[in-house]
Short mmCIF file of C-alpha atoms and ligand atoms in Angstrom, two decimals:
data_model
loop_
_atom_site.label_atom_id
_atom_site.label_comp_id
_atom_site.label_asym_id
_atom_site.label_seq_id
_atom_site.Cartn_x
_atom_site.Cartn_y
_atom_site.Cartn_z
CA UNK A 114 0.00 0.00 0.00
CA UNK A 115 1.32 3.40 -0.97
CA UNK A 116 0.66 6.05 1.73
CA UNK A 117 1.25 9.78 1.15
CA UNK A 118 0.59 12.98 3.13
CA UNK A 119 -0.44 16.26 1.43
CA UNK A 120 -0.37 19.77 2.88
CA UNK A 121 -2.78 22.22 1.24
CA UNK A 122 -4.61 25.46 1.86
CA UNK A 123 -8.06 23.95 1.27
CA UNK A 124 -9.62 20.51 1.41
CA UNK A 125 -10.92 20.85 -2.12
CA UNK A 126 -7.45 21.70 -3.48
CA UNK A 127 -5.90 18.80 -1.53
CA UNK A 128 -8.39 16.28 -2.86
CA UNK A 129 -7.74 17.46 -6.40
CA UNK A 130 -3.97 16.98 -5.83
CA UNK A 131 -4.54 13.43 -4.50
CA UNK A 132 -6.76 12.51 -7.44
CA UNK A 133 -4.17 13.79 -9.88
CA UNK A 134 -1.33 12.05 -8.07
CA UNK A 135 -2.78 8.69 -6.93
CA UNK A 136 -5.87 8.43 -9.15
CA UNK A 137 -9.58 8.13 -8.27
CA UNK A 138 -9.12 4.85 -6.39
CA UNK A 139 -7.11 6.54 -3.64
CA UNK A 140 -8.40 6.14 -0.09
CA UNK A 141 -8.47 9.12 2.29
CA UNK A 142 -7.04 7.85 5.57
CA UNK A 143 -7.20 11.08 7.56
CA UNK A 144 -7.73 14.84 7.31
CA UNK A 145 -6.36 17.29 9.86
CA UNK A 146 -6.81 21.03 10.18
CA UNK A 147 -3.36 22.58 10.75
CA UNK A 148 -3.45 26.37 10.87
CA UNK A 149 -0.14 28.01 9.96
CA UNK A 150 1.12 31.60 10.44
CA UNK A 151 2.86 32.88 7.30
CA UNK A 152 6.10 34.83 7.79
CA UNK A 153 5.60 38.52 8.68
CA UNK A 154 1.87 37.93 9.33
CA UNK A 155 -0.01 38.43 12.61
CA UNK A 156 -2.79 35.98 11.77
CA UNK A 157 -2.87 32.26 11.23
CA UNK A 158 -4.06 30.90 7.88
CA UNK A 159 -6.15 27.73 7.65
CA UNK A 160 -4.36 24.74 6.16
CA UNK A 161 -5.00 20.99 5.84
CA UNK A 162 -2.90 17.88 6.16
CA UNK A 163 -4.47 15.00 4.25
CA UNK A 164 -3.15 11.44 4.33
CA UNK A 165 -4.17 9.25 1.40
CA UNK A 166 -3.32 5.73 0.36
CA UNK A 167 -3.45 3.65 -2.75
CA UNK A 168 -3.67 -0.12 -2.65
CA UNK A 169 -1.04 -1.61 -4.90
CA UNK A 170 -2.27 -4.43 -7.10
CA UNK A 171 -0.51 -7.67 -6.23
CA UNK A 172 -0.15 -10.36 -8.86
CA UNK A 173 -1.62 -13.67 -7.61
CA UNK A 174 1.09 -16.04 -6.51
CA UNK A 175 0.91 -19.83 -6.43
CA UNK A 176 -0.44 -21.19 -3.10
CA UNK A 177 2.57 -21.68 -0.76
CA UNK A 178 3.18 -25.03 0.93
CA UNK A 179 2.17 -25.50 4.58
CA UNK A 180 5.76 -24.95 5.75
CA UNK A 181 6.05 -21.81 3.70
CA UNK A 182 2.69 -20.63 4.99
CA UNK A 183 3.98 -20.71 8.57
CA UNK A 184 6.80 -18.35 7.65
CA UNK A 185 4.54 -16.01 5.69
CA UNK A 186 4.38 -12.54 7.20
CA UNK A 187 1.19 -10.64 6.74
CA UNK A 188 2.20 -7.28 5.40
CA UNK A 189 -0.64 -5.70 3.46
CA UNK A 190 -3.72 -4.27 5.12
CA UNK A 191 -5.98 -6.43 2.91
CA UNK A 192 -4.41 -9.57 4.32
CA UNK A 193 -4.79 -8.11 7.79
CA UNK A 194 -8.49 -7.47 7.19
CA UNK A 195 -9.04 -11.02 5.91
CA UNK A 196 -7.15 -12.37 8.93
CA UNK A 197 -9.31 -10.24 11.27
CA UNK A 198 -12.52 -11.44 9.61
CA UNK A 199 -11.39 -15.08 9.92
CA UNK A 200 -10.46 -14.55 13.54
CA UNK A 201 -13.87 -13.05 14.23
CA UNK A 202 -15.74 -15.88 12.52
CA UNK A 203 -13.58 -18.24 14.58
CA UNK A 204 -14.51 -16.36 17.76
CA UNK A 205 -18.27 -16.58 16.90
CA UNK A 206 -18.16 -20.33 16.42
CA UNK A 207 -16.06 -20.69 19.59
CA UNK A 208 -18.72 -18.65 21.41
CA UNK A 209 -21.43 -21.00 20.15
CA UNK A 210 -19.36 -23.99 21.30
CA UNK A 211 -18.98 -22.36 24.72
CA UNK A 212 -22.73 -21.73 25.02
CA UNK A 213 -23.43 -25.36 24.11
CA UNK A 214 -20.81 -26.52 26.64
CA UNK A 215 -22.37 -24.35 29.39
CA UNK A 216 -25.83 -25.75 28.68
CA UNK A 217 -24.40 -29.35 28.77
CA UNK A 218 -22.68 -28.51 32.05
CA UNK A 219 -25.96 -27.21 33.49
CA UNK A 220 -27.67 -30.48 32.53
CA UNK A 221 -24.87 -32.59 34.06
CA UNK A 222 -25.00 -30.48 37.24
CA UNK A 223 -28.72 -31.10 37.51
CA UNK A 224 -28.32 -34.88 37.21
CA UNK A 225 -25.34 -34.75 39.60
CA UNK A 226 -27.32 -32.92 42.28
CA UNK A 227 -30.06 -35.52 41.81
CA UNK A 228 -27.50 -38.20 42.70
CA UNK A 229 -26.51 -36.45 45.97
CA UNK A 230 -28.86 -37.64 48.73
CA UNK A 231 -30.56 -35.28 51.21
CA UNK A 232 -29.56 -31.71 50.50
CA UNK A 233 -30.85 -31.32 46.94
CA UNK A 234 -34.19 -33.09 47.41
CA UNK A 235 -35.98 -29.78 47.77
CA UNK A 236 -34.38 -28.21 44.69
CA UNK A 237 -34.98 -31.24 42.50
CA UNK A 238 -38.55 -31.83 43.58
CA UNK A 239 -39.35 -28.15 43.26
CA UNK A 240 -37.63 -27.82 39.89
CA UNK A 241 -39.59 -30.78 38.51
CA UNK A 242 -42.84 -29.41 39.99
CA UNK A 243 -42.33 -25.95 38.51
CA UNK A 244 -41.27 -27.18 35.08
CA UNK A 245 -44.11 -29.72 34.89
CA UNK A 246 -46.49 -26.81 35.49
CA UNK A 247 -45.13 -24.93 32.51
CA UNK A 248 -42.70 -22.58 34.31
CA UNK A 249 -39.66 -21.90 32.13
CA UNK A 250 -36.40 -23.63 33.22
CA UNK A 251 -34.55 -20.37 33.78
CA UNK A 252 -37.34 -18.89 35.93
CA UNK A 253 -37.54 -22.16 37.92
CA UNK A 254 -33.75 -22.18 38.45
CA UNK A 255 -33.81 -18.56 39.58
CA UNK A 256 -36.73 -19.05 42.01
CA UNK A 257 -35.10 -22.10 43.63
CA UNK A 258 -31.66 -20.51 43.88
CA UNK A 259 -33.13 -17.38 45.53
CA UNK A 260 -35.32 -19.39 47.92
CA UNK A 261 -32.42 -21.67 48.90
CA UNK A 262 -30.12 -18.83 50.06
CA UNK A 263 -29.12 -19.35 53.67
CA UNK A 264 -30.33 -22.96 53.48
CA UNK A 265 -33.71 -22.57 55.26
CA UNK A 266 -35.96 -25.52 56.06
CA UNK A 267 -37.76 -27.05 53.03
CA UNK A 268 -41.20 -25.80 54.13
CA UNK A 269 -39.84 -22.25 54.36
CA UNK A 270 -38.17 -22.58 50.96
CA UNK A 271 -41.47 -23.76 49.56
CA UNK A 272 -43.41 -20.76 50.76
CA UNK A 273 -40.55 -18.51 49.66
CA UNK A 274 -40.77 -19.90 46.09
CA UNK A 275 -44.52 -19.36 46.18
CA UNK A 276 -44.08 -15.76 47.34
CA UNK A 277 -41.41 -15.05 44.72
CA UNK A 278 -43.66 -16.48 42.06
CA UNK A 279 -46.60 -14.39 43.28
CA UNK A 280 -44.41 -11.26 43.10
CA UNK A 281 -43.84 -11.83 39.39
CA UNK A 282 -47.54 -12.02 38.53
CA UNK A 283 -49.71 -9.09 37.52
CA UNK A 284 -53.33 -8.64 38.46
CA UNK A 285 -55.37 -6.09 36.48
CA UNK A 286 -57.89 -4.31 38.67
CA UNK A 287 -61.48 -5.49 38.01
CA UNK A 288 -62.56 -1.96 37.09
CA UNK A 289 -65.95 -3.18 35.83
CA UNK A 290 -66.90 -3.82 39.45
CA UNK A 291 -64.97 -1.24 41.42
CA UNK A 292 -64.27 1.85 39.26
CA UNK A 293 -65.93 5.04 40.45
CA UNK A 294 -66.17 6.43 36.90
CA UNK A 295 -68.07 4.96 33.89
CA UNK A 296 -66.39 2.01 32.20
CA UNK A 297 -66.80 0.61 28.69
CA UNK A 298 -65.29 -2.85 28.10
CA UNK A 299 -65.20 -5.09 25.05
CA UNK A 300 -64.46 -8.81 25.19
CA UNK A 301 -62.59 -10.57 22.40
CA UNK A 302 -61.19 -14.06 22.01
CA UNK A 303 -61.43 -17.37 20.19
CA UNK A 304 -64.81 -19.06 19.61
CA UNK A 305 -66.61 -20.82 22.41
CA UNK A 306 -64.24 -19.78 25.22
CA UNK A 307 -67.02 -18.22 27.30
CA UNK A 308 -67.01 -14.54 26.32
CA UNK A 309 -70.82 -14.11 26.42
CA UNK A 310 -71.19 -16.07 29.66
CA UNK A 311 -68.36 -14.13 31.33
CA UNK A 312 -69.94 -10.81 30.29
CA UNK A 313 -73.22 -11.90 31.88
CA UNK A 314 -71.38 -12.91 35.08
CA UNK A 315 -69.57 -9.57 35.36
CA UNK A 316 -72.78 -7.68 34.53
CA UNK A 317 -74.66 -9.64 37.21
CA UNK A 318 -72.10 -8.87 39.93
CA UNK A 319 -71.88 -5.21 38.90
CA UNK A 320 -75.68 -4.76 38.87
CA UNK A 321 -76.66 -6.89 41.87
CA UNK A 322 -73.72 -6.55 44.30
CA UNK A 323 -72.26 -3.23 43.29
CA UNK A 324 -75.63 -1.62 42.40
CA UNK A 325 -74.32 -0.26 39.12
CA UNK A 326 -76.42 0.78 36.15
CA UNK A 327 -75.30 -1.67 33.48
CA UNK A 328 -76.03 -2.06 29.75
CA UNK A 329 -75.00 -4.90 27.44
CA UNK A 330 -74.32 -4.59 23.71
CA UNK A 331 -73.99 -7.53 21.38
CA UNK A 332 -72.08 -7.07 18.14
CA UNK A 333 -72.14 -10.83 17.49
CA UNK A 334 -74.37 -10.96 14.46
CA UNK A 335 -72.03 -13.38 12.66
CA UNK A 336 -73.35 -16.44 14.54
CA UNK A 337 -76.99 -17.53 14.51
CA UNK A 338 -78.34 -16.91 18.00
CA UNK A 339 -75.23 -14.92 19.00
CA UNK A 340 -77.05 -11.81 20.23
CA UNK A 341 -80.13 -13.77 21.46
CA UNK A 342 -77.87 -15.57 23.95
CA UNK A 343 -76.72 -12.29 25.50
CA UNK A 344 -80.27 -10.85 25.41
CA UNK A 345 -81.58 -13.93 27.22
CA UNK A 346 -78.88 -13.69 29.93
CA UNK A 347 -79.46 -9.93 30.22
CA UNK A 348 -83.20 -10.56 30.58
CA UNK A 349 -82.62 -13.05 33.41
CA UNK A 350 -80.46 -10.50 35.24
CA UNK A 351 -82.80 -7.60 34.48
CA UNK A 352 -80.14 -5.78 32.49
CA UNK A 353 -81.04 -3.99 29.18
CA UNK A 354 -79.34 -5.52 26.15
CA UNK A 355 -78.83 -3.85 22.78
CA UNK A 356 -77.85 -5.36 19.46
CA UNK A 357 -75.58 -3.48 17.12
CA UNK A 358 -75.57 -5.02 13.67
CA UNK A 359 -73.68 -2.19 12.03
CA UNK A 360 -70.39 -1.08 13.53
CA UNK A 361 -70.90 2.48 12.26
CA UNK A 362 -73.72 2.90 14.83
CA UNK A 363 -71.76 1.45 17.78
CA UNK A 364 -70.07 4.71 18.69
CA UNK A 365 -73.43 6.54 18.80
CA UNK A 366 -75.04 3.73 20.78
CA UNK A 367 -72.26 3.86 23.41
CA UNK A 368 -72.48 7.66 23.52
CA UNK A 369 -76.28 7.43 23.99
CA UNK A 370 -75.81 5.20 27.06
CA UNK A 371 -73.90 7.89 28.93
CA UNK A 372 -76.10 7.49 32.01
CA UNK A 373 -74.72 3.95 32.55
CA UNK A 374 -71.89 3.12 34.97
CA UNK A 375 -70.88 0.10 32.95
CA UNK A 376 -71.27 -0.92 29.29
CA UNK A 377 -70.11 -4.41 28.32
CA UNK A 378 -69.68 -5.23 24.63
CA UNK A 379 -69.78 -8.79 23.30
CA UNK A 380 -68.02 -9.67 20.05
CA UNK A 381 -68.13 -12.70 17.79
CA UNK A 382 -65.48 -15.37 18.42
CA UNK A 383 -62.46 -15.31 16.11
CA UNK A 384 -59.99 -18.09 15.51
CA UNK A 385 -56.44 -16.70 15.92
CA UNK A 386 -55.67 -18.15 12.48
CA UNK A 387 -58.54 -16.30 10.77
CA UNK A 388 -56.76 -13.05 10.01
CA UNK A 389 -59.56 -11.54 7.93
CA UNK A 390 -62.05 -12.08 10.78
CA UNK A 391 -59.59 -10.48 13.19
CA UNK A 392 -59.33 -7.50 10.84
CA UNK A 393 -63.12 -7.18 10.73
CA UNK A 394 -63.16 -7.06 14.52
CA UNK A 395 -60.78 -4.11 14.68
CA UNK A 396 -63.37 -1.39 13.86
CA UNK A 397 -65.63 -2.84 16.57
CA UNK A 398 -63.09 -2.42 19.39
CA UNK A 399 -62.03 0.93 17.91
CA UNK A 400 -65.64 2.20 17.95
CA UNK A 401 -66.21 0.84 21.47
CA UNK A 402 -63.23 2.95 22.54
CA UNK A 403 -62.91 1.24 25.91
CA UNK A 404 -60.91 -1.45 27.65
CA UNK A 405 -60.41 -4.71 25.79
CA UNK A 406 -60.28 -8.04 27.63
CA UNK A 407 -58.84 -11.08 25.91
CA UNK A 408 -60.82 -14.17 26.94
CA UNK A 409 -58.98 -17.51 26.79
CA UNK A 410 -60.06 -20.92 28.00
CA UNK A 411 -57.71 -22.38 30.64
CA UNK A 412 -58.00 -25.69 28.81
CA UNK A 413 -55.99 -24.28 25.87
CA UNK A 414 -52.46 -25.67 25.28
CA UNK A 415 -49.61 -23.33 26.20
CA UNK A 416 -48.35 -23.08 22.60
CA UNK A 417 -51.82 -22.10 21.44
CA UNK A 418 -52.13 -19.53 24.23
CA UNK A 419 -48.90 -17.89 23.06
CA UNK A 420 -50.30 -17.78 19.52
CA UNK A 421 -53.66 -16.37 20.67
CA UNK A 422 -51.90 -13.68 22.72
CA UNK A 423 -49.74 -12.68 19.81
CA UNK A 424 -52.62 -12.64 17.25
CA UNK A 425 -54.93 -10.64 19.53
CA UNK A 426 -52.18 -8.18 20.39
CA UNK A 427 -53.57 -5.89 17.68
CA UNK A 428 -56.48 -5.07 20.06
CA UNK A 429 -54.05 -3.98 22.81
CA UNK A 430 -55.86 -5.99 25.49
CA UNK A 431 -55.62 -4.50 28.96
CA UNK A 432 -55.96 -7.93 30.53
CA UNK A 433 -56.61 -11.59 29.99
CA UNK A 434 -59.54 -13.54 31.46
CA UNK A 435 -59.03 -17.27 31.93
CA UNK A 436 -62.31 -19.20 31.71
CA UNK A 437 -63.18 -22.83 32.47
CA UNK A 438 -60.50 -23.31 35.12
CA UNK A 439 -62.89 -25.92 36.56
CA UNK A 440 -62.26 -28.01 33.44
CA UNK A 441 -58.51 -28.43 33.87
CA UNK A 442 -56.35 -30.20 36.43
CA UNK A 443 -53.20 -28.36 35.38
CA UNK A 444 -54.09 -24.87 36.59
CA UNK A 445 -50.41 -24.19 37.19
CA UNK A 446 -49.93 -24.11 33.44
CA UNK A 447 -52.00 -20.94 33.18
CA UNK A 448 -49.78 -19.28 35.79
CA UNK A 449 -46.78 -20.28 33.64
CA UNK A 450 -48.56 -18.82 30.61
CA UNK A 451 -49.20 -15.53 32.41
CA UNK A 452 -45.53 -15.30 33.36
CA UNK A 453 -44.23 -16.23 29.93
CA UNK A 454 -46.50 -13.79 28.12
CA UNK A 455 -46.19 -11.07 30.79
CA UNK A 456 -49.99 -10.70 30.91
CA UNK A 457 -52.05 -9.10 33.65
CA UNK A 458 -55.10 -11.20 34.54
CA UNK A 459 -58.39 -9.60 35.62
CA UNK A 460 -60.89 -12.47 36.16
CA UNK A 461 -61.06 -16.24 36.26
CA UNK A 462 -64.24 -18.23 35.70
CA UNK A 463 -64.78 -21.65 37.21
CA UNK A 464 -68.17 -22.94 36.06
CA UNK A 465 -71.28 -22.31 34.01
CA UNK A 466 -73.40 -20.65 36.68
CA UNK A 467 -74.29 -17.02 36.00
CA UNK A 468 -73.27 -14.88 37.84
CA UNK A 469 -71.77 -17.07 40.60
CA UNK A 470 -68.81 -18.69 38.85
CA UNK A 471 -66.61 -15.62 38.57
CA UNK A 472 -63.38 -15.20 40.56
CA UNK A 473 -61.22 -12.15 41.11
CA UNK A 474 -57.78 -13.73 41.31
CA UNK A 475 -55.05 -12.94 43.82
CA UNK A 476 -51.38 -13.41 42.93
CA UNK A 477 -50.89 -15.75 45.89
CA UNK A 478 -53.74 -17.95 44.72
CA UNK A 479 -52.28 -18.10 41.19
CA UNK A 480 -48.85 -18.98 42.61
CA UNK A 481 -50.63 -21.61 44.70
CA UNK A 482 -51.79 -23.32 41.49
CA UNK A 483 -48.10 -24.06 40.88
CA UNK A 484 -46.83 -24.50 44.45
CA UNK A 485 -49.67 -25.73 46.63
CA UNK A 486 -48.42 -25.46 50.22
CA UNK A 487 -50.30 -28.49 51.42
CA UNK A 488 -48.65 -30.97 49.02
CA UNK A 489 -45.26 -32.33 50.05
CA UNK A 490 -42.99 -32.92 47.09
CA UNK A 491 -40.24 -35.47 47.67
N1 GTP H 281 -67.19 -25.41 32.64
C1 GTP H 281 -67.29 -24.16 32.29
N2 GTP H 281 -67.99 -23.81 31.21
C2 GTP H 281 -68.06 -22.52 30.87
C3 GTP H 281 -67.39 -21.50 31.59
N3 GTP H 281 -67.60 -20.32 30.99
C4 GTP H 281 -68.41 -20.59 29.93
N4 GTP H 281 -68.68 -21.90 29.84
C5 GTP H 281 -69.48 -22.61 28.85
O1 GTP H 281 -68.84 -22.56 27.61
C6 GTP H 281 -69.81 -22.59 26.57
C7 GTP H 281 -69.53 -21.45 25.60
O2 GTP H 281 -69.76 -20.23 26.28
P1 GTP H 281 -70.08 -18.87 25.52
O3 GTP H 281 -70.21 -17.82 26.54
O4 GTP H 281 -71.21 -19.04 24.56
O5 GTP H 281 -68.75 -18.72 24.69
P2 GTP H 281 -68.38 -17.58 23.64
O6 GTP H 281 -66.93 -17.32 23.73
O7 GTP H 281 -69.28 -16.42 23.78
O8 GTP H 281 -68.71 -18.35 22.27
P3 GTP H 281 -68.82 -17.70 20.81
O9 GTP H 281 -69.66 -16.47 20.95
O10 GTP H 281 -69.51 -18.77 20.01
O11 GTP H 281 -67.47 -17.42 20.32
C8 GTP H 281 -71.15 -22.51 27.23
O12 GTP H 281 -71.69 -23.78 27.33
C9 GTP H 281 -70.83 -21.96 28.63
O13 GTP H 281 -71.76 -22.36 29.60
C10 GTP H 281 -66.62 -21.90 32.74
O14 GTP H 281 -65.99 -21.11 33.44
N5 GTP H 281 -66.61 -23.24 33.04
MG1 MG H 282 -70.56 -15.50 22.47
#
């Protein structure tokens, strides 16, 4: 590589000199402002020092033998760059190897601690319990390590894990029941999860226990009998029910019910895979202009829950409602799902009775689905 430094009065002039001298392929390595004071002058004049380089073309040489290669000295910057790139690639693959080694080590450590009698019984039993309930390995590891600090008795560690788990969970306030200002809420979710029934339960509690003035609106005109179901439940509870077949009138209908404390809006069920149906639902929640609750059945597989949460994200749900918790024996899985998806939960439902089977969850109760205190894990 040919490197040359130029001193000029202006950058433009300097660049012209370099082009003339080294050609248009020259590389500018550096430019530096160096003011100079001409002889017999009081003032400095601006000047520039420009360093430029030109890569010299090297004729390809035959590939040297291995012995010769060892003695080869890297002299040009191109060779240095290639060497740096190779070294980096090498470092990346070494990093991957290291990550794989660490994960193997973690696995071996786990089976080793299993082989040690006594001390690790708690950790192993707890780890298996947490993971079998759908808690991620890393979260389970972290909870056990934190709870085991200072080596407390297993029962204390157990309640500590439960408390730590509870601390990580988010409960969304059940504003439909307790807010002092008017609330408008829309309920979205897959088909048949219990949206309409849950709306009727919340409406019943709000009207009967909390003495609120409630109105129900059904926008479910897609399914035969969709709005009749809500009207029938509303009738049983003595709550007025309105049907809105055209989304353009929903905004006006909500505005006209301004004397109500609570307006609950039912929507038609949408499969998370039916993107066009999800798109058609968007104007409904937009017109409702209230809180959106995502209703999911607790009997849904974790993978499907993750998909539902991601597909319904477009409605910016304020909370999730888990229904049908009476129909599953692995309630801990839903706690794992809440943690994994970082979702706040507002209600649980545990049966078909309206309005009785509605639960306002507490974080401790949710953590208890995963770590029941009464069960001894050995
Ligand atoms: N076991 C049990 N069944 C429930 C619960 N909540 C709702 N159901 C039942 O689930 C079925 C479907 O409930 P809906 O309220 O019609 O469900 P939906 O989400 O409105 O259904 P679509 O409008 O068709 O999408 C009904 O038979 C309800 O009684 C619950 O917590 N536990
Ligand atoms: Mg319904």
